[in-house]
Coordinates of C-alpha atoms in Angstrom, one line a residue:
X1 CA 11.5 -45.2 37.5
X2 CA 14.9 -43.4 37.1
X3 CA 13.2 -40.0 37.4
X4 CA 11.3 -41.0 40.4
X5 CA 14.6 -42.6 42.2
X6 CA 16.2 -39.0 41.5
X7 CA 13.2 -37.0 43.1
X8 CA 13.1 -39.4 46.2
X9 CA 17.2 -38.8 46.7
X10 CA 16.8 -35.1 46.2
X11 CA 13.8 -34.4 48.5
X12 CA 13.5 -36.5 51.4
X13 CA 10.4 -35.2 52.5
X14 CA 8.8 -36.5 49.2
X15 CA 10.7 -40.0 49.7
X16 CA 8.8 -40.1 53.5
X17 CA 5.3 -39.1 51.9
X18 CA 5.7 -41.5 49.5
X19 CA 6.6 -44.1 51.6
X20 CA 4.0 -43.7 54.1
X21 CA 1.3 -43.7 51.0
X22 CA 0.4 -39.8 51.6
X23 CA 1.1 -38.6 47.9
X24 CA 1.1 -41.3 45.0
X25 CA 3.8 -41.6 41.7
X26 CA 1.5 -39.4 39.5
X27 CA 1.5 -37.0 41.7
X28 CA 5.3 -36.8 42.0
X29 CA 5.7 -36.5 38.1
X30 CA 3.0 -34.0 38.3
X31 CA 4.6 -31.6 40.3
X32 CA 8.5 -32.4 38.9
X33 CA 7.0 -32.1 35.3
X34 CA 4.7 -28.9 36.0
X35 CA 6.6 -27.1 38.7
X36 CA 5.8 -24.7 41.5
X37 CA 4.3 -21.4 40.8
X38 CA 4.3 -18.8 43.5
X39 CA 1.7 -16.1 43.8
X40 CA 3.0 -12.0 44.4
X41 CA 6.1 -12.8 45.2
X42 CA 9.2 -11.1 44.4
X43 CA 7.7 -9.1 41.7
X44 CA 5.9 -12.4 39.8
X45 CA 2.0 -13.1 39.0
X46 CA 1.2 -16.1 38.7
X47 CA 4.7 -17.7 37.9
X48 CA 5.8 -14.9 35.1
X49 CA 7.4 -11.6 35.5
X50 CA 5.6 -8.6 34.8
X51 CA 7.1 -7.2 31.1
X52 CA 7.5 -3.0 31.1
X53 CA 7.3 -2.2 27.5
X54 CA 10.6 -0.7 26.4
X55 CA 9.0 2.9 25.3
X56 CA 6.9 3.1 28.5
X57 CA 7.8 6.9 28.7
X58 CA 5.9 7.5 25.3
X59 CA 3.0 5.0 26.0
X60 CA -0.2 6.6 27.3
X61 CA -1.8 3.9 29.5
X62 CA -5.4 5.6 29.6
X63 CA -6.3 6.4 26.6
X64 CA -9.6 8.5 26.0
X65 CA -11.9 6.8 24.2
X66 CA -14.9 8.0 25.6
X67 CA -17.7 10.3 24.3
X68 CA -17.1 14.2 24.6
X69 CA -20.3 14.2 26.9
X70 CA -18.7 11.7 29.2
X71 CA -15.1 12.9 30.2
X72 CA -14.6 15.2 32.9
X73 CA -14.7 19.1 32.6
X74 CA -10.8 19.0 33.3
X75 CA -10.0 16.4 31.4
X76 CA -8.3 18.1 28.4
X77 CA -6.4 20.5 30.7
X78 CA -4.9 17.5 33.0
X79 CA -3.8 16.0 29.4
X80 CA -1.8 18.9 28.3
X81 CA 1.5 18.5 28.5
X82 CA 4.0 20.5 31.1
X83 CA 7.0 21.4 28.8
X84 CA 9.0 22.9 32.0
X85 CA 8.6 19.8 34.3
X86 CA 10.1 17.9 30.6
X87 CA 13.0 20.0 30.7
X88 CA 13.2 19.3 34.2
X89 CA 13.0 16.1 34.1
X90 CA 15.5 16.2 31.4
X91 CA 18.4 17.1 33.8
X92 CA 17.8 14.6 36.6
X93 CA 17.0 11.7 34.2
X94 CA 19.3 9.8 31.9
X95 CA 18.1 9.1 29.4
X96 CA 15.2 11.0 29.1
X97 CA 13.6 12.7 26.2
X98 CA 11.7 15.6 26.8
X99 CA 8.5 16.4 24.6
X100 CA 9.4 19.8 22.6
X101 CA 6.3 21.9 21.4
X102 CA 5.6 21.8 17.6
X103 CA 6.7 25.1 17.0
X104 CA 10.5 24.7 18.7
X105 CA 11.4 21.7 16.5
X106 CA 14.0 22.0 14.1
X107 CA 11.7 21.2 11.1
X108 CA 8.7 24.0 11.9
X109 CA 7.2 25.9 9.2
X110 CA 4.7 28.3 9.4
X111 CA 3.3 27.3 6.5
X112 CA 1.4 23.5 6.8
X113 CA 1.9 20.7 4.0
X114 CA -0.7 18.6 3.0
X115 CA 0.4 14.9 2.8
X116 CA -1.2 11.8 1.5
X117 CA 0.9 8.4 2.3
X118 CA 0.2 4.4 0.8
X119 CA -2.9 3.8 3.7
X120 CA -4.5 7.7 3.4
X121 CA -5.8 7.6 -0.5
X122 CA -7.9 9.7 -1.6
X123 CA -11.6 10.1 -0.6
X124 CA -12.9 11.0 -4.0
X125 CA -10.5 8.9 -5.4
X126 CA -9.6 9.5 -9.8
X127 CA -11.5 13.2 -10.4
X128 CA -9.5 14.1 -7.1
X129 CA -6.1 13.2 -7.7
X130 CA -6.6 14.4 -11.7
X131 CA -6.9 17.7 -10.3
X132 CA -4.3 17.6 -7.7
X133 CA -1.5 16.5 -10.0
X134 CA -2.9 18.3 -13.2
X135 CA -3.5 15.8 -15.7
X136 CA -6.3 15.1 -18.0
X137 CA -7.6 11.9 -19.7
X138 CA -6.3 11.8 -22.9
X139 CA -8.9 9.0 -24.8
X140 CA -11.0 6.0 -24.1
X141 CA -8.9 3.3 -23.4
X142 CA -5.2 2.2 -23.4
X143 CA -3.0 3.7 -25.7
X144 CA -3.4 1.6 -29.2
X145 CA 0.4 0.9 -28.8
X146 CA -0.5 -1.3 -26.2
X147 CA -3.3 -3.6 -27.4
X148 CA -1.1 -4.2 -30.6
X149 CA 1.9 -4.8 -28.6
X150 CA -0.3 -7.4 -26.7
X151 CA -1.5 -9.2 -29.9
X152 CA 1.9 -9.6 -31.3
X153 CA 3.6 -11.3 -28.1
X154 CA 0.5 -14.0 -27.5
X155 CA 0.8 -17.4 -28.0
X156 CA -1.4 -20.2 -27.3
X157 CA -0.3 -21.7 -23.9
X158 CA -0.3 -18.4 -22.2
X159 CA -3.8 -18.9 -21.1
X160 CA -3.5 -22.5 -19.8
X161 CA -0.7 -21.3 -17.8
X162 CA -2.4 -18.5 -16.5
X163 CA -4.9 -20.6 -15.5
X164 CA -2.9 -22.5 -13.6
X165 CA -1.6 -19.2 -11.5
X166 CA -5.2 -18.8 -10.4
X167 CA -5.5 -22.8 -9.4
X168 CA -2.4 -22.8 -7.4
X169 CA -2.9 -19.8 -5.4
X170 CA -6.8 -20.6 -5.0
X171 CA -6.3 -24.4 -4.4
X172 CA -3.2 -25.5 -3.6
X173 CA -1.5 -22.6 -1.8
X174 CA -2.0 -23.3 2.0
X175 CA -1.8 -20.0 4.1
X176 CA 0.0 -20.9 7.5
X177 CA -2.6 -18.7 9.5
X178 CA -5.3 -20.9 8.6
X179 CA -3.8 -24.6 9.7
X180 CA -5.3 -25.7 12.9
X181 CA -2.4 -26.4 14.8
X182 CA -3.9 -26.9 18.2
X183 CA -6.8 -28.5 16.8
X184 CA -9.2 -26.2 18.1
X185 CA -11.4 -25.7 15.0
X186 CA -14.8 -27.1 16.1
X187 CA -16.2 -30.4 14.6
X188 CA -19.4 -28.7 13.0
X189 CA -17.2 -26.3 10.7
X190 CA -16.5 -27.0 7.4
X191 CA -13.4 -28.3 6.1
X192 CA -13.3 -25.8 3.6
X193 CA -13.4 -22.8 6.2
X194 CA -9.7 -23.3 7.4
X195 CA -8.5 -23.7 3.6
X196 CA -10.2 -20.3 1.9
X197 CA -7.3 -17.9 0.8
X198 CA -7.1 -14.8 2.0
X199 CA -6.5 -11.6 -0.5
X200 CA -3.5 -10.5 1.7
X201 CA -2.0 -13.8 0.3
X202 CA -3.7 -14.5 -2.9
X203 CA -3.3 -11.8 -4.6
X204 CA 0.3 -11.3 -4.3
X205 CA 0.7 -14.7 -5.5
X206 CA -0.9 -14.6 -8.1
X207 CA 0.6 -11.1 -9.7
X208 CA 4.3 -12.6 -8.7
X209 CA 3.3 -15.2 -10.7
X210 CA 2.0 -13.7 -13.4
X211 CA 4.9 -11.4 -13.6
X212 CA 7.1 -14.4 -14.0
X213 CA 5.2 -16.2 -17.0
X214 CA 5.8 -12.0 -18.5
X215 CA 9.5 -12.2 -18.1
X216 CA 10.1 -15.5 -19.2
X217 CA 8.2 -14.5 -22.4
X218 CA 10.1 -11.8 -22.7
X219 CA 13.6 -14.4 -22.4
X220 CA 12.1 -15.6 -25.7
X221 CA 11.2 -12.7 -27.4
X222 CA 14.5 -10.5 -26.8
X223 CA 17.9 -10.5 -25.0
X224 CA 16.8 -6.6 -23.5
X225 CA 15.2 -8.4 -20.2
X226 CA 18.7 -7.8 -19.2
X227 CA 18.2 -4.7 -18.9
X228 CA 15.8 -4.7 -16.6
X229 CA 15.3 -5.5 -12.9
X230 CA 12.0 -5.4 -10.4
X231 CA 12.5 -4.0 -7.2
X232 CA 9.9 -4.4 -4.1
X233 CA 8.7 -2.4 -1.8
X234 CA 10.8 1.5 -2.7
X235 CA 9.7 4.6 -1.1
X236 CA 9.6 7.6 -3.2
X237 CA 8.8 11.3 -2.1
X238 CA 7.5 14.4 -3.8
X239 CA 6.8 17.8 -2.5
X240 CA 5.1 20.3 -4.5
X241 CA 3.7 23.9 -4.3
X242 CA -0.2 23.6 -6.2
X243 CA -2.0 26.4 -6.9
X244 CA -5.6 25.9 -8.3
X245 CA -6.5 29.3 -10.0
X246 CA -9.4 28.0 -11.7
X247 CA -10.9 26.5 -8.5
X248 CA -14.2 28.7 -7.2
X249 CA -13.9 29.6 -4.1
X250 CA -17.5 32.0 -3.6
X251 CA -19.2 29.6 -1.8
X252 CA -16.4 27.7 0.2
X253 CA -15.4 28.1 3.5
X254 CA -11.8 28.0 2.5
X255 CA -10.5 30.5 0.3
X256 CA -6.8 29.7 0.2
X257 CA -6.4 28.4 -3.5
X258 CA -2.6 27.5 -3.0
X259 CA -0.9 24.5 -1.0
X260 CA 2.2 22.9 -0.1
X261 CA 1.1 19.0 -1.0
X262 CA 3.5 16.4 0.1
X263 CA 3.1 12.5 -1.8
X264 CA 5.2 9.6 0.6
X265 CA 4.3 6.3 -0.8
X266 CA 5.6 3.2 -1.6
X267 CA 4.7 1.1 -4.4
X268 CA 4.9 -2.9 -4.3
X269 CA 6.8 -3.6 -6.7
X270 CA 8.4 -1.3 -9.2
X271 CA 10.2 -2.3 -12.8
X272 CA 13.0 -0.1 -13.8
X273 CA 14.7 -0.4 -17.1
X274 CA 18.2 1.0 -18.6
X275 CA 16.0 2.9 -21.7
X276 CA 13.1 5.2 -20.6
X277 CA 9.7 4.2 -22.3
X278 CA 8.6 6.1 -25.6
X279 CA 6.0 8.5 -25.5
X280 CA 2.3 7.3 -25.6
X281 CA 1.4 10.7 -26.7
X282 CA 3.2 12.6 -29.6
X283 CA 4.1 16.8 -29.8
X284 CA 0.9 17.4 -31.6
X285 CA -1.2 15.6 -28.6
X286 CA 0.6 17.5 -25.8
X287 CA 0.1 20.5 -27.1
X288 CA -3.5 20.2 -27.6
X289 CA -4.0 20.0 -23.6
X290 CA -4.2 23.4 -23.4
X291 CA -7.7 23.5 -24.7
X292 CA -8.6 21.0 -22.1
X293 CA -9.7 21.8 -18.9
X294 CA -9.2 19.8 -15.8
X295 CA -12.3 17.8 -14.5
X296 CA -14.0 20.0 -12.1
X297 CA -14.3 18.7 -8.2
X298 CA -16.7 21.7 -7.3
X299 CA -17.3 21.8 -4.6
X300 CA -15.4 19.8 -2.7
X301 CA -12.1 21.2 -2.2
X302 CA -8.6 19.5 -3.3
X303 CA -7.5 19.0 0.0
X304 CA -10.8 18.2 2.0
X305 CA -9.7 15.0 2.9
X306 CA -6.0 15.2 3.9
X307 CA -3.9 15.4 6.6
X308 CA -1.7 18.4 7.4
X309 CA 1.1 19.3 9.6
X310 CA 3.4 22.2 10.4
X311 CA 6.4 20.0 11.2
X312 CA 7.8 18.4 8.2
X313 CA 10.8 18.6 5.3
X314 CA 10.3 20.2 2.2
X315 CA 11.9 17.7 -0.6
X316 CA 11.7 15.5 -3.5
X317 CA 12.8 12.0 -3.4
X318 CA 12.9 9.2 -6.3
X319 CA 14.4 6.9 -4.0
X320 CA 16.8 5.8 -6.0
X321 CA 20.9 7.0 -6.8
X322 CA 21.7 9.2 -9.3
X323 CA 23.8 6.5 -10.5
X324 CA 21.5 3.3 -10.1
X325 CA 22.3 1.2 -13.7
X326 CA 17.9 1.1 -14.0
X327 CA 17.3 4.4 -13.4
X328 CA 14.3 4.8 -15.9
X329 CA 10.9 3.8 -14.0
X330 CA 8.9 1.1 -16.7
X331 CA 6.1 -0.3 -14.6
X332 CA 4.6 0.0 -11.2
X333 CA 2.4 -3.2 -9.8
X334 CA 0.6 -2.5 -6.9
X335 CA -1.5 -5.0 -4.8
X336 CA -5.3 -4.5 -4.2
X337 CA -5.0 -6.7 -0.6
X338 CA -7.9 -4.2 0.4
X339 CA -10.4 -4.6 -1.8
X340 CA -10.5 -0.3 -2.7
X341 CA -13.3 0.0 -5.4
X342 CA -12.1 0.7 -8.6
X343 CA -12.7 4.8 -8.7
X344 CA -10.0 4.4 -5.3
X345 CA -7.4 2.4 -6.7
X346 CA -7.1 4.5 -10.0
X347 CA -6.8 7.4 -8.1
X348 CA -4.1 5.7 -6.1
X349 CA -2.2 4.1 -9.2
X350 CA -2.2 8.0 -10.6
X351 CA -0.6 9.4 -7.1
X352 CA 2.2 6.8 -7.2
X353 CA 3.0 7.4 -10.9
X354 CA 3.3 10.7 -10.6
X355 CA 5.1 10.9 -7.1
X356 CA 7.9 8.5 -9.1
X357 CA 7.8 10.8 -12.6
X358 CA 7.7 13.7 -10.9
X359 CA 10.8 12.8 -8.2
X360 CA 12.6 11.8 -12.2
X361 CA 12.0 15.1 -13.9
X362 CA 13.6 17.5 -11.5
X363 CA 16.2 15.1 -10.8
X364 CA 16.7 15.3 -14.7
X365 CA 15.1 18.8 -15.3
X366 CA 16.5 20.8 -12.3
X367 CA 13.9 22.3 -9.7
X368 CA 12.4 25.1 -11.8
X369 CA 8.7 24.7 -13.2
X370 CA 8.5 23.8 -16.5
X371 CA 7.5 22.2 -20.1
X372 CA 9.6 19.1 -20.2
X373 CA 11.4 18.9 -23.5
X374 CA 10.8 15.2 -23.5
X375 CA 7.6 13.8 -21.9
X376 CA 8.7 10.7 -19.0
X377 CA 6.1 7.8 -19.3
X378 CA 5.2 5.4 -17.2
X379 CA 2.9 2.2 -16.3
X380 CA 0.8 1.0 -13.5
X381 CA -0.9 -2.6 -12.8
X382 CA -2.9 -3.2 -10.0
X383 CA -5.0 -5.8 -8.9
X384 CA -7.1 -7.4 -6.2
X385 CA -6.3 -11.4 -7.5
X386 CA -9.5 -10.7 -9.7
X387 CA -9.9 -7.9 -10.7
X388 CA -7.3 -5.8 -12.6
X389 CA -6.8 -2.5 -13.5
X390 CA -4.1 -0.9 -16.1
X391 CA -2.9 3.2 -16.3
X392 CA -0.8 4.8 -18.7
X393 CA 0.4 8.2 -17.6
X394 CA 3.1 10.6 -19.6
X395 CA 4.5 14.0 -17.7
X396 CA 4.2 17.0 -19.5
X397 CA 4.9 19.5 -17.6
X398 CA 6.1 20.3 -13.7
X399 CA 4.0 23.9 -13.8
X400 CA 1.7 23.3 -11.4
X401 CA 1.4 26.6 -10.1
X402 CA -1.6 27.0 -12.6
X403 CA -4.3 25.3 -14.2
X404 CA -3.6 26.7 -17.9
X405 CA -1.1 25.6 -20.3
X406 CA 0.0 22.3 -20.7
X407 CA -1.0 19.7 -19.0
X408 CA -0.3 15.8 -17.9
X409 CA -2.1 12.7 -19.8
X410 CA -3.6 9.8 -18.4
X411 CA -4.9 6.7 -20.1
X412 CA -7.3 3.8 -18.0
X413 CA -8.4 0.7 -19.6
X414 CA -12.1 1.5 -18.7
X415 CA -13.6 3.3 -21.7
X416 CA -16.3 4.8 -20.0
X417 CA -14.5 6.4 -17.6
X418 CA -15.0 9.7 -18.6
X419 CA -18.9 9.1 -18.5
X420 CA -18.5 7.3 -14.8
X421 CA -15.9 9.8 -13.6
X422 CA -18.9 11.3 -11.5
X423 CA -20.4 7.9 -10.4
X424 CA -20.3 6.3 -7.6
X425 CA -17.3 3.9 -6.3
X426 CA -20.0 1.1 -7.9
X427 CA -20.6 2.9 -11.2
X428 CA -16.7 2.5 -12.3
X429 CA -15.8 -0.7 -13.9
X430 CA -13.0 -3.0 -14.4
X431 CA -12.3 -6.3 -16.0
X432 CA -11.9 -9.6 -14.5
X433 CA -9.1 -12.5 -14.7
X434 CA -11.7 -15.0 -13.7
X435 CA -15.1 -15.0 -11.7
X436 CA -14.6 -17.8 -9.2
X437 CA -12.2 -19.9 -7.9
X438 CA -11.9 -22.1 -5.0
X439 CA -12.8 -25.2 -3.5
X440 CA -16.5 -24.4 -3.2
X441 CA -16.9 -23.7 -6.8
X442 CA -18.6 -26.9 -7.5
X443 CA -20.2 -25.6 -10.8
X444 CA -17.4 -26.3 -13.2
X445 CA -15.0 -29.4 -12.3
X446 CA -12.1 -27.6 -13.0
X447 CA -12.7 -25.4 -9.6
X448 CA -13.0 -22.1 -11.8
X449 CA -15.5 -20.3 -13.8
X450 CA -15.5 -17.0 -16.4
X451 CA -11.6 -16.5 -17.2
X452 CA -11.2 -13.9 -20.0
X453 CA -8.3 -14.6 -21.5
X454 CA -7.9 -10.3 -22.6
X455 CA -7.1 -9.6 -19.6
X456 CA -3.3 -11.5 -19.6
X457 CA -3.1 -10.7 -22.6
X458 CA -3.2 -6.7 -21.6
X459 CA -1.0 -7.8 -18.6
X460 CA 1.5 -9.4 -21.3
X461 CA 1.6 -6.7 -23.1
X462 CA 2.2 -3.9 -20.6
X463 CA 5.0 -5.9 -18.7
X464 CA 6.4 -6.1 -22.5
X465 CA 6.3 -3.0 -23.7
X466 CA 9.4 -1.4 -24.5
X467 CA 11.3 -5.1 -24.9
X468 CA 10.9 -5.5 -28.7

């Protein structure tokens, strides 16, 4: 009643209506509680003001999405942009920021680069970026370092606890996208199908997590964890000059056999340590390269599937101070939120290893092309929540204006992969955490079925290499 005594002395035309019976009490609140909205006037629609995007100069509001066959014979030509009427709009605008032609910016070269970034991998995946950043696979399988390092650090509860990672980020772990806040999940749906985990979520989780049961194993084993720090999310450059002199070029369309290749990712998470990591591979091994030759791509070319552009900056980038206390690179961990088959994500785990090694030897080695006196290794984890996959890669050299001479090794934990190399994205294999996990696994009563308790162990014994 207070509210509607305060409407009636405010409007006395709503006090007369009310009192002659016209409009009832419900009414009143409706309008007081709801408001009037006014059509086209003074700029509104509908009761909101019309929002002009910030960056409405660079927005195109028609874009052409329409088949070749279908646009207009003019249509490219009324799309080309007028670079006087920029400048002169330029003068008589504040503010304004006229487009400049490709060739009259300030970072032009004649000359395009070839770039690959974290969402363009590559198409063909390992055999591709083995022959873009000159390296070989060394053996079947991880380096033996590794699996003994991983038997020695076990103990029994590790997989119990790691069983518990995969429970709480299956089972337990509620994403906020899914909860039904306005209740307008329909009655007929599951309850189930609001609950499933999502990889963009799971997966994360579940390699954070992991990471944590590594590092507090690691608190037991040794005092050196100190020494160490994980980063998130670092950007790292490299720009190189490749030239393929092996690469037959009869039959392609293409006969330029030498490219300015430009790598701008940026890993997950990253694991930097005050010691570098020891070789996997000794003198004897590294020199022995030289009889290998690289795995042949014929005939697709090395650079088939990327992007290029004549406006860039030609540099090398670690991403990192020459005076950061970590400054040796341990372990990469990347996650697998898009479900790349496994021939795609080891070719992506080998670009960002060598991006960061590369970026550390001419930081350490100065710019000129060369043997490295003393091989940088490093390590790479990724994984899907599942599935995981584990790389080993040592830099040999920075001569990569020729496929001769030394060359950089590579270890994978499939040992078939030389065999399935030339498969198919579904020919490669990896190994698996666990099979199934989730609320609808109604097969086991623990909610889980097929862990492999190797796969941890590997995991453990990567993240602790180099601590004992």
């Amino acid at each position: 009643m207070p509210n509607l005594q305060r409407f009636l002395s405010s409007s006395p035309l709503a006090a007369t209506s009310f009192c002659s019976g016209s409009i009832t009490s419900a009414s009143v609140f409706k309008v007081q509680s709801r408001g009037v909205r006014y059509k086209n006037s003074g700029g509104m629609i509908g009761g909101r003001r019309k929002r002009i995007p910030l960056n409405w100069r660079d927005l195109n509001f028609n874009p052409a999405r329409l088949p070749s066959a279908w646009k207009p014979p003019d249509w490219d030509k009324k799309q080309e942009i007028d670079y006087e009427r920029e400048k002169e709009l330029a003068k008589y605008t504040p503010g304004y920021k006229p487009a400049i032609p490709s060739h009259e910016k300030d970072d032009y070269h004649k000359e395009p680069v070839y770039f690959i970034n974290s969402s363009l991998p590559f198409s063909e995946g390992l055999k591709q970026a083995l022959f873009v950043t000159k390296s070989v696979i060394a053996d079947s399988g991880l380096p033996k370092q590794i699996h003994n390092l991983a038997e020695s650090v076990s103990y029994t509860e590790q997989d119990q606890r790691a069983i518990q990672v995969i429970r709480h980020a299956h089972l337990f772990d509620v994403d906020p996208r899914s909860l039904d806040k306005e209740n307008k999940v329909q009655r007929w749906k599951a309850d189930n199908y609001r609950i499933v985990a999502k990889p963009d979520r799971y997966c994360p989780l579940i390699m954070k997590e992991l990471i944590r049961l590594c590092e507090t194993r690691s608190f037991q084993l040794s005092e050196s964890f100190r020494n160490r720090i994980v980063i998130e999310g670092p950007r790292s450059i490299a720009c190189f000059r490749r030239d393929c002199s092996s690469l037959d070029t009869e039959f392609l369309p293409v006969q330029d056999t030498s490219w300015n290749i430009r790598f701008d990712l940026c890993a997950d998470m990253q694991i930097h340590s005050k010691d570098p990591l020891s070789a996997f591979a000794d003198s004897n091994a590294v020199l022995a390269t030289k009889d290998i030759s690289l795995a042949p791509i014929y005939p697709i070319m090395p650079i088939a599937d990327l992007k290029s552009t004549h406006n860039y900056d030609f540099f090398t980038n670690s991403g990192f101070s020459s005076k950061f206390s970590r400054p040796h690179l341990h372990t990469i961990a990347l996650f697998n939120t898009d479900q790349l088959p496994p021939n795609s994500i080891y070719g992506k785990m080998l670009t960002h290893l060598f991006t960061l090694l590369y970026s550390k030897a001419l930081e350490t080695y100065g710019d000129n092309p060369q043997d490295l006196s003393s091989p940088l290794s490093a390590q790479c984890v990724a994984s899907d929540g599942r599935v995981f996959q584990f790389m080993c890669m040592q830099l040999n050299t920075t001569k990569l204006n020729s496929d001769d001479g030394i060359k950089n090794m590579v270890w994978v934990d499939n040992e078939h992969v030389k065999e399935e190399l030339y498969q198919t994205d579904d020919g490669m294999t990896s190994a698996a955490m666990y099979e199934e996990c989730g609320h609808t696994t109604w097969k086991s009563p623990e909610y889980y079925t097929g862990y492999n308790p190797d796969v941890f162990k590997l995991f453990q014994g990567f993240w602790l290499n180099g601590v004992l």
